[in-house]
XYZ file of N, CA and C in Angstrom:
636
model
N 6.124 -26.114 24.805
C 6.482 -25.484 23.531
C 7.549 -26.325 22.832
N 7.313 -26.677 21.566
C 8.253 -27.469 20.790
C 9.328 -26.571 20.197
N 10.598 -27.042 20.246
C 11.701 -26.272 19.694
C 12.578 -27.195 18.860
N 13.181 -26.649 17.808
C 14.081 -27.401 16.949
C 15.352 -26.593 16.742
N 16.507 -27.256 16.752
C 17.769 -26.615 16.400
C 17.930 -26.720 14.893
N 18.038 -25.572 14.217
C 18.076 -25.560 12.758
C 19.107 -24.546 12.261
N 19.409 -24.658 10.979
C 20.234 -23.664 10.291
C 19.577 -23.371 8.955
N 19.616 -22.120 8.524
C 18.992 -21.752 7.261
C 19.707 -20.539 6.675
N 19.436 -20.263 5.417
C 20.022 -19.114 4.732
C 18.919 -18.295 4.082
N 19.214 -17.057 3.745
C 18.246 -16.213 3.070
C 18.732 -14.785 2.978
N 17.835 -13.919 2.532
C 18.134 -12.502 2.362
C 17.442 -11.706 3.473
N 18.193 -10.852 4.121
C 17.616 -9.961 5.128
C 16.746 -8.931 4.402
N 15.478 -8.819 4.819
C 14.570 -7.893 4.135
C 14.230 -6.651 4.952
N 14.277 -6.733 6.286
C 13.939 -5.586 7.132
C 14.411 -5.872 8.549
N 14.655 -4.779 9.304
C 15.173 -4.906 10.662
C 14.187 -4.351 11.680
N 14.130 -5.014 12.848
C 13.457 -4.466 14.015
C 14.509 -4.233 15.095
N 14.093 -3.728 16.241
C 15.059 -3.417 17.289
C 15.642 -4.676 17.930
N 14.960 -5.824 17.758
C 15.398 -7.052 18.414
C 15.548 -8.229 17.455
N 15.657 -7.941 16.155
C 15.803 -9.016 15.195
C 15.596 -8.536 13.776
N 15.429 -9.500 12.871
C 15.254 -9.127 11.462
C 14.431 -10.194 10.744
N 13.891 -9.802 9.585
C 13.120 -10.707 8.746
C 14.041 -11.302 7.681
N 13.920 -12.605 7.502
C 14.760 -13.358 6.578
C 13.861 -14.070 5.579
N 14.162 -13.930 4.292
C 13.318 -14.530 3.255
C 14.179 -15.232 2.222
N 13.717 -16.389 1.777
C 14.401 -17.110 0.709
C 14.115 -16.426 -0.620
N 15.111 -16.285 -1.492
C 14.831 -15.724 -2.813
C 13.967 -16.678 -3.627
N 13.341 -16.162 -4.680
C 12.499 -16.997 -5.540
C 13.323 -18.154 -6.097
N 12.724 -19.341 -6.228
C 11.303 -19.673 -6.068
C 10.916 -20.079 -4.645
N 11.763 -19.860 -3.643
C 11.423 -20.272 -2.286
C 11.309 -21.784 -2.178
N 10.342 -22.239 -1.392
C 10.181 -23.686 -1.237
C 9.257 -24.283 -2.287
N 8.704 -23.433 -3.167
C 7.844 -23.923 -4.236
C 6.456 -24.333 -3.797
N 6.109 -24.059 -2.532
C 4.794 -24.432 -2.001
C 4.023 -23.166 -1.656
N 2.965 -22.882 -2.403
C 2.201 -21.654 -2.192
C 1.458 -21.640 -0.863
N 1.341 -22.796 -0.219
C 0.604 -22.876 1.045
C 1.486 -22.594 2.253
N 2.786 -22.430 2.048
C 3.700 -22.185 3.168
C 4.557 -20.959 2.901
N 4.975 -20.311 3.978
C 5.762 -19.084 3.866
C 7.200 -19.383 3.463
N 7.817 -18.405 2.793
C 9.235 -18.482 2.424
C 10.086 -17.593 3.319
N 9.560 -17.213 4.484
C 10.281 -16.264 5.335
C 10.008 -16.562 6.804
N 10.828 -15.964 7.662
C 10.607 -16.049 9.104
C 11.278 -14.859 9.780
N 10.955 -14.703 11.061
C 11.584 -13.650 11.857
C 12.723 -14.262 12.650
N 13.877 -13.598 12.607
C 15.042 -14.038 13.366
C 15.160 -13.141 14.593
N 14.992 -13.739 15.770
C 15.059 -12.993 17.027
C 16.503 -12.991 17.523
N 17.095 -11.789 17.594
C 18.480 -11.657 18.049
C 18.580 -11.067 19.451
N 17.476 -10.647 19.992
C 17.351 -10.029 21.315
C 17.885 -8.600 21.323
N 19.131 -8.401 20.919
C 19.700 -7.061 20.789
C 19.520 -6.585 19.341
N 19.894 -5.337 19.083
C 19.813 -4.800 17.724
C 20.665 -5.657 16.788
N 20.114 -6.109 15.670
C 20.866 -6.997 14.781
C 22.012 -6.262 14.077
N 23.074 -7.015 13.779
C 24.255 -6.434 13.137
C 24.281 -6.766 11.658
N 23.118 -6.763 11.021
C 23.005 -7.011 9.589
C 22.258 -5.847 8.956
N 22.232 -5.810 7.643
C 21.478 -4.783 6.924
C 20.630 -5.452 5.848
N 19.587 -4.761 5.424
C 18.722 -5.286 4.370
C 19.550 -5.525 3.106
N 19.351 -6.676 2.514
C 20.103 -7.059 1.322
C 21.235 -8.022 1.607
N 21.630 -8.155 2.884
C 22.648 -9.145 3.237
C 22.122 -10.558 3.003
N 22.984 -11.420 2.440
C 22.707 -12.848 2.423
C 23.369 -13.438 3.659
N 22.591 -14.120 4.500
C 23.124 -14.573 5.772
C 22.854 -16.056 5.999
N 23.704 -16.641 6.828
C 23.497 -17.974 7.371
C 23.120 -17.815 8.829
N 22.014 -18.422 9.233
C 21.516 -18.289 10.602
C 21.351 -19.681 11.199
N 21.790 -19.826 12.434
C 21.515 -21.057 13.168
C 20.937 -20.699 14.527
N 20.069 -21.545 15.027
C 19.436 -21.260 16.309
C 18.282 -22.193 16.569
N 17.383 -21.758 17.430
C 16.250 -22.573 17.854
C 14.971 -22.057 17.208
N 14.299 -22.915 16.463
C 13.033 -22.556 15.830
C 11.893 -22.764 16.821
N 11.069 -21.740 16.990
C 9.959 -21.797 17.938
C 8.739 -21.089 17.348
N 7.609 -21.278 18.018
C 6.413 -20.488 17.751
C 6.249 -19.526 18.921
N 6.444 -18.237 18.675
C 6.333 -17.230 19.726
C 4.989 -16.546 19.579
N 4.013 -16.950 20.409
C 2.646 -16.429 20.302
C 2.149 -16.506 18.862
N 2.364 -17.681 18.246
C 1.907 -18.011 16.889
C 2.706 -17.348 15.782
N 3.828 -16.717 16.094
C 4.746 -16.231 15.073
C 5.931 -17.182 15.001
N 6.176 -17.754 13.821
C 7.337 -18.621 13.646
C 8.599 -17.775 13.671
N 9.526 -18.119 14.548
C 10.761 -17.355 14.615
C 11.936 -18.273 14.914
N 13.121 -17.765 14.606
C 14.357 -18.467 14.876
C 15.129 -17.665 15.906
N 15.337 -18.230 17.081
C 16.093 -17.547 18.121
C 17.576 -17.739 17.852
N 18.245 -16.628 17.534
C 19.667 -16.661 17.200
C 20.360 -15.596 18.046
N 20.571 -15.901 19.316
C 21.033 -14.902 20.285
C 22.469 -15.105 20.737
N 23.127 -16.154 20.250
C 24.494 -16.434 20.677
C 25.503 -15.895 19.660
N 26.720 -15.567 20.092
C 27.747 -15.120 19.142
C 27.967 -16.173 18.053
N 28.012 -15.734 16.818
C 28.216 -16.646 15.700
C 26.960 -17.252 15.129
N 25.793 -17.012 15.761
C 24.542 -17.573 15.240
C 24.165 -16.969 13.887
N 24.561 -15.720 13.643
C 24.246 -15.040 12.385
C 25.553 -14.656 11.714
N 25.771 -15.102 10.490
C 26.979 -14.737 9.753
C 26.603 -14.270 8.355
N 27.182 -13.153 7.935
C 26.916 -12.597 6.609
C 27.762 -13.341 5.581
N 27.075 -13.908 4.579
C 27.759 -14.647 3.527
C 28.171 -13.755 2.361
N 27.343 -12.784 2.047
C 27.664 -11.790 1.017
C 26.817 -10.556 1.286
N 27.297 -9.351 0.913
C 26.713 -8.135 1.466
C 25.514 -7.535 0.753
N 25.364 -7.717 -0.545
C 24.367 -6.896 -1.249
C 23.610 -7.714 -2.286
N 22.311 -7.885 -2.027
C 21.450 -8.637 -2.942
C 20.117 -7.921 -3.097
N 19.462 -8.063 -4.256
C 18.102 -7.517 -4.383
C 17.171 -8.198 -3.389
N 16.237 -7.435 -2.850
C 15.253 -8.029 -1.944
C 14.278 -8.892 -2.738
N 13.811 -9.976 -2.166
C 12.794 -10.792 -2.848
C 11.575 -9.946 -3.212
N 10.956 -10.264 -4.339
C 9.765 -9.521 -4.753
C 8.678 -9.619 -3.687
N 7.968 -8.517 -3.493
C 6.865 -8.495 -2.534
C 5.611 -9.101 -3.161
N 4.834 -9.784 -2.348
C 3.539 -10.312 -2.769
C 2.521 -9.179 -2.738
N 1.807 -8.982 -3.834
C 0.813 -7.915 -3.901
C -0.480 -8.348 -3.223
N -0.929 -7.549 -2.260
C -2.196 -7.827 -1.587
C -3.359 -7.607 -2.551
N -4.270 -8.541 -2.572
C -5.446 -8.489 -3.435
C -6.688 -8.825 -2.618
N -7.886 -8.537 -3.154
C -9.105 -8.919 -2.433
C -9.227 -10.414 -2.200
N -8.591 -11.238 -3.029
C -8.654 -12.681 -2.798
C -7.722 -13.103 -1.670
N -6.623 -12.366 -1.462
C -5.734 -12.645 -0.333
C -6.346 -12.127 0.959
N -6.878 -10.907 0.932
C -7.598 -10.341 2.076
C -9.092 -10.610 1.872
N -9.433 -11.877 1.864
C -10.799 -12.314 1.561
C -11.720 -12.006 2.741
N -12.770 -11.196 2.548
C -13.681 -10.895 3.662
C -14.408 -12.121 4.190
N -14.443 -13.198 3.400
C -15.072 -14.445 3.844
C -14.045 -15.494 4.259
N -12.788 -15.072 4.340
C -11.727 -16.009 4.669
C -11.593 -16.236 6.164
N -10.714 -17.161 6.510
C -10.461 -17.483 7.918
C -9.558 -16.421 8.542
N -9.615 -16.260 9.865
C -8.744 -15.275 10.523
C -7.257 -15.504 10.269
N -6.862 -16.768 9.977
C -5.442 -17.063 9.742
C -5.107 -17.213 8.262
N -5.919 -16.609 7.386
C -5.701 -16.799 5.955
C -4.370 -16.217 5.465
N -3.753 -15.320 6.238
C -2.477 -14.735 5.834
C -1.274 -15.531 6.330
N -1.505 -16.620 7.054
C -0.384 -17.350 7.650
C 0.614 -17.833 6.598
N 0.144 -18.158 5.401
C 1.045 -18.665 4.363
C 2.014 -17.603 3.858
N 1.786 -16.336 4.233
C 2.693 -15.251 3.849
C 3.482 -14.705 5.037
N 3.401 -15.355 6.176
C 4.010 -14.838 7.400
C 5.488 -14.510 7.201
N 5.872 -13.272 7.571
C 7.235 -12.732 7.503
C 7.699 -12.405 6.094
N 6.879 -12.694 5.074
C 7.267 -12.369 3.700
C 6.982 -10.896 3.391
N 7.670 -10.369 2.394
C 7.441 -8.998 1.948
C 6.088 -8.907 1.244
N 5.291 -7.894 1.635
C 3.975 -7.685 1.057
C 3.902 -6.257 0.514
N 3.033 -6.057 -0.478
C 2.876 -4.740 -1.105
C 1.401 -4.453 -1.333
N 1.009 -3.217 -1.050
C -0.340 -2.744 -1.370
C -0.214 -1.408 -2.085
N -0.791 -1.309 -3.273
C -0.730 -0.057 -4.016
C -1.505 1.037 -3.305
N -2.603 0.665 -2.635
C -3.428 1.668 -1.961
C -4.231 1.025 -0.843
N -4.055 1.550 0.360
C -4.828 1.125 1.524
C -5.579 2.327 2.069
N -6.731 2.086 2.673
C -7.523 3.166 3.265
C -7.750 2.852 4.744
N -7.468 3.815 5.596
C -7.637 3.609 7.034
C -9.117 3.500 7.375
N -9.443 2.588 8.289
C -10.827 2.413 8.726
C -11.002 2.858 10.169
N -9.930 3.343 10.777
C -9.963 3.891 12.135
C -8.729 4.772 12.302
N -8.737 5.675 13.259
C -7.544 6.500 13.481
C -6.374 5.653 13.988
N -5.159 6.173 13.826
C -3.981 5.517 14.392
C -4.180 5.322 15.892
N -3.699 4.190 16.406
C -3.752 3.998 17.854
C -2.476 4.539 18.507
N -2.354 4.346 19.819
C -1.228 4.933 20.542
C 0.102 4.276 20.212
N 0.070 3.158 19.457
C 1.298 2.464 19.080
C 1.697 2.746 17.633
N 1.044 3.717 17.007
C 1.352 4.030 15.620
C 0.828 2.997 14.644
N -0.189 2.227 15.058
C -0.759 1.189 14.209
C -2.055 1.686 13.576
N -2.252 1.324 12.309
C -3.416 1.794 11.563
C -4.151 0.592 10.974
N -5.421 0.443 11.303
C -6.248 -0.575 10.669
C -6.685 -0.080 9.301
N -6.492 -0.915 8.283
C -6.806 -0.503 6.918
C -7.498 -1.638 6.160
N -8.052 -1.266 4.998
C -8.506 -2.222 3.996
C -7.954 -1.767 2.656
N -7.954 -2.663 1.693
C -7.600 -2.261 0.339
C -8.580 -1.185 -0.114
N -8.061 -0.133 -0.721
C -8.910 0.976 -1.155
C -10.012 0.473 -2.087
N -11.232 0.857 -1.766
C -12.404 0.403 -2.514
C -13.193 -0.663 -1.795
N -12.580 -1.322 -0.811
C -13.293 -2.322 -0.017
C -14.132 -1.594 1.026
N -15.395 -1.965 1.199
C -16.238 -1.283 2.191
C -15.644 -1.368 3.597
N -15.864 -0.315 4.368
C -15.370 -0.289 5.739
C -16.025 -1.416 6.545
N -15.245 -2.314 7.152
C -15.835 -3.424 7.900
C -16.389 -2.971 9.239
N -17.384 -3.687 9.703
C -17.999 -3.400 10.987
C -17.790 -4.583 11.932
N -17.940 -4.321 13.229
C -17.779 -5.346 14.254
C -19.121 -6.056 14.424
N -19.211 -7.313 13.939
C -20.445 -8.061 14.069
C -20.622 -8.578 15.501
N -21.843 -8.969 15.870
C -22.061 -9.530 17.206
C -21.323 -10.857 17.368
N -21.060 -11.218 18.612
C -20.512 -12.537 18.905
C -19.089 -12.507 19.404
N -18.578 -13.692 19.733
C -17.200 -13.813 20.183
C -16.296 -14.008 18.967
N -15.015 -13.603 19.041
C -14.116 -13.764 17.892
C -14.051 -15.212 17.416
N -13.967 -15.400 16.111
C -13.979 -16.742 15.526
C -12.780 -17.566 15.973
N -11.676 -16.923 16.330
C -10.491 -17.664 16.754
C -10.510 -18.032 18.233
N -11.503 -17.535 18.980
C -11.618 -17.881 20.396
C -12.402 -19.185 20.563
N -12.073 -19.974 21.571
C -12.843 -21.199 21.803
C -14.260 -20.884 22.272
N -15.188 -21.735 21.890
C -16.577 -21.570 22.333
C -16.659 -21.967 23.806
N -17.223 -21.107 24.650
C -17.304 -21.455 26.073
C -18.285 -22.595 26.335
N -18.060 -23.244 27.449
C -18.925 -24.357 27.847
C -20.183 -23.812 28.531
N -21.319 -24.379 28.178
C -22.580 -24.027 28.833
C -22.549 -24.614 30.252
N -22.609 -23.776 31.288
C -22.493 -24.302 32.654
C -23.621 -25.240 33.044
N -24.756 -25.127 32.368
C -25.878 -25.994 32.736
C -25.768 -27.392 32.134
N -25.020 -27.512 31.012
C -24.927 -28.818 30.349
C -23.521 -29.399 30.379
N -22.520 -28.548 30.578
C -21.142 -29.023 30.578
C -20.562 -29.237 29.196
N -21.279 -28.831 28.145
C -20.784 -28.956 26.771
C -20.748 -27.575 26.133
N -20.033 -27.465 25.010
C -19.938 -26.190 24.311
C -21.317 -25.693 23.915
N -21.515 -24.397 24.098
C -22.794 -23.782 23.735
C -22.958 -23.846 22.219
N -24.133 -24.268 21.772
C -24.368 -24.456 20.335
C -24.674 -23.170 19.592
N -25.126 -22.139 20.331
C -25.793 -21.046 19.625
C -25.174 -19.664 19.858
N -23.927 -19.619 20.279
C -23.277 -18.326 20.476
C -22.861 -17.776 19.120
N -23.231 -16.547 18.776
C -22.807 -15.981 17.490
C -21.303 -15.770 17.461
N -20.726 -15.831 16.263
C -19.282 -15.681 16.101
C -18.983 -14.456 15.247
N -18.019 -13.657 15.692
C -17.518 -12.499 14.949
C -16.364 -12.966 14.075
N -16.438 -12.700 12.767
C -15.429 -13.242 11.841
C -14.080 -12.524 11.906
N -13.964 -11.490 12.747
C -12.722 -10.737 12.970
C -12.293 -9.892 11.766
N -13.208 -9.727 10.823
C -12.961 -8.869 9.654
C -11.627 -9.189 8.982
N -11.519 -10.378 8.362
C -10.249 -10.776 7.759
C -9.841 -9.938 6.544
N -10.718 -9.047 6.087
C -10.332 -8.143 4.999
C -9.450 -6.999 5.486
N -9.292 -6.859 6.806
C -8.440 -5.803 7.355
C -6.968 -6.220 7.334
N -6.094 -5.222 7.237
C -4.671 -5.433 7.447
C -4.158 -4.238 8.258
N -3.415 -4.522 9.312
C -2.885 -3.453 10.154
C -1.520 -3.001 9.635
N -1.301 -1.704 9.591
C -0.001 -1.140 9.236
C 0.644 -0.606 10.511
N 1.758 -1.214 10.903
C 2.496 -0.794 12.100
C 3.593 0.162 11.640
N 3.340 1.457 11.780
C 4.174 2.445 11.089
C 5.550 2.653 11.700
N 5.746 2.274 12.966
C 7.064 2.489 13.564
C 7.703 1.196 14.050
N 7.300 0.057 13.486
C 7.826 -1.233 13.938
C 9.245 -1.481 13.460
N 9.578 -1.005 12.276
C 10.891 -1.283 11.710
C 11.920 -0.268 12.195
N 13.157 -0.702 12.267
C 14.244 0.162 12.730
C 14.337 1.412 11.869
N 14.408 2.565 12.520
C 14.544 3.832 11.816
C 13.247 4.465 11.381
N 12.109 3.809 11.629
C 10.828 4.374 11.202
C 10.207 5.203 12.313
N 9.249 6.056 11.939
C 8.570 6.936 12.887
C 7.069 6.695 12.815
N 6.356 6.858 13.929
C 4.913 6.622 13.905
C 4.187 7.627 13.020
N 3.169 7.145 12.343
C 2.342 7.993 11.482
C 0.966 8.107 12.119
N 0.475 9.323 12.251
C -0.830 9.561 12.844
C -1.802 9.993 11.759
N -2.893 9.228 11.604
C -3.907 9.554 10.603
C -5.291 9.431 11.224
N -6.279 9.939 10.530
C -7.675 9.753 10.903
C -8.267 8.648 10.041
N -9.560 8.442 10.138
C -10.244 7.478 9.286
C -10.344 8.017 7.853
N -10.425 7.103 6.890
C -10.598 7.423 5.458
C -9.367 8.111 4.864
N -8.189 7.818 5.375
C -6.946 8.341 4.797
C -6.335 7.254 3.910
N -5.918 7.643 2.714
C -5.331 6.687 1.772
C -3.821 6.641 1.971
N -3.284 5.426 2.104
C -1.850 5.188 2.195
C -1.414 4.510 0.907
N -0.498 5.135 0.184
C -0.100 4.628 -1.133
C 1.235 3.899 -1.067
N 1.349 2.842 -1.891
C 2.607 2.107 -2.080
C 3.221 1.658 -0.756
N 2.449 0.870 -0.020
C 2.893 0.358 1.279
C 3.590 -0.987 1.072
N 4.825 -1.092 1.543
C 5.600 -2.323 1.418
C 6.246 -2.654 2.753
N 6.211 -3.926 3.138
C 6.888 -4.340 4.361
C 6.657 -5.805 4.636
N 7.421 -6.369 5.575
C 7.231 -7.773 5.931
C 5.947 -7.967 6.735
N 5.346 -9.138 6.586
C 4.111 -9.447 7.299
C 4.446 -9.997 8.681
N 4.194 -9.192 9.703
C 4.465 -9.566 11.076
C 3.179 -10.094 11.711
N 3.316 -10.729 12.884
C 2.152 -11.185 13.639
C 2.436 -10.968 15.115
N 1.592 -10.199 15.768
C 1.768 -9.911 17.195
C 0.429 -9.546 17.800
N 0.235 -9.957 19.062
C -0.999 -9.658 19.803
C -2.237 -10.075 19.012
N -2.118 -11.220 18.334
C -3.258 -11.788 17.630
C -3.601 -11.122 16.312
N -2.711 -10.284 15.792
C -3.010 -9.559 14.553
C -1.867 -9.684 13.552
N -2.241 -9.784 12.266
C -1.254 -9.667 11.198
C -1.016 -8.194 10.915
N 0.258 -7.851 10.725
C 0.624 -6.448 10.510
C 1.608 -6.356 9.354
């Protein structure tokens, strides 16, 4: 695993039990293909609040494909000023949640604030308070045959090369998971299928192979 010692600044946008999301105010890095935010892992409950402008130093890593900054030592996080507007959220659209897009099409927004005016659940809440949804009006996606598109193609034991003809499941990239109790102070929400969730805003997390 590659690691870099770095320092960066930004606005705290949301807290978890073991860290917080940090985002650069507009215009960010000016590159639409890369994220303007990351997750800062503090291990313990962070001592910052949303709206703080902070300076963070630590080790930049990829934790199961989530870019994060490990800042676990005293002095790694310092508040520069206490109260700032949160960066504007990116509005989710059918072109962002493209049903024909790649499974990692949301990577350019990783850890950034996202907003959906209306989402519709496509399955009941799971035991972790997570809800699979699509933008309201998008047809409910189905599980196609085949192995997930992000999984490697297995080798054919008879030839020793990758099998040419295994069908691939596109992983329904039009879905977005809402993790209702991930942020500090939140409570799990239990819903059934076809429930509309209005005005959903939060940072884009990535865990267990899913964007949330």
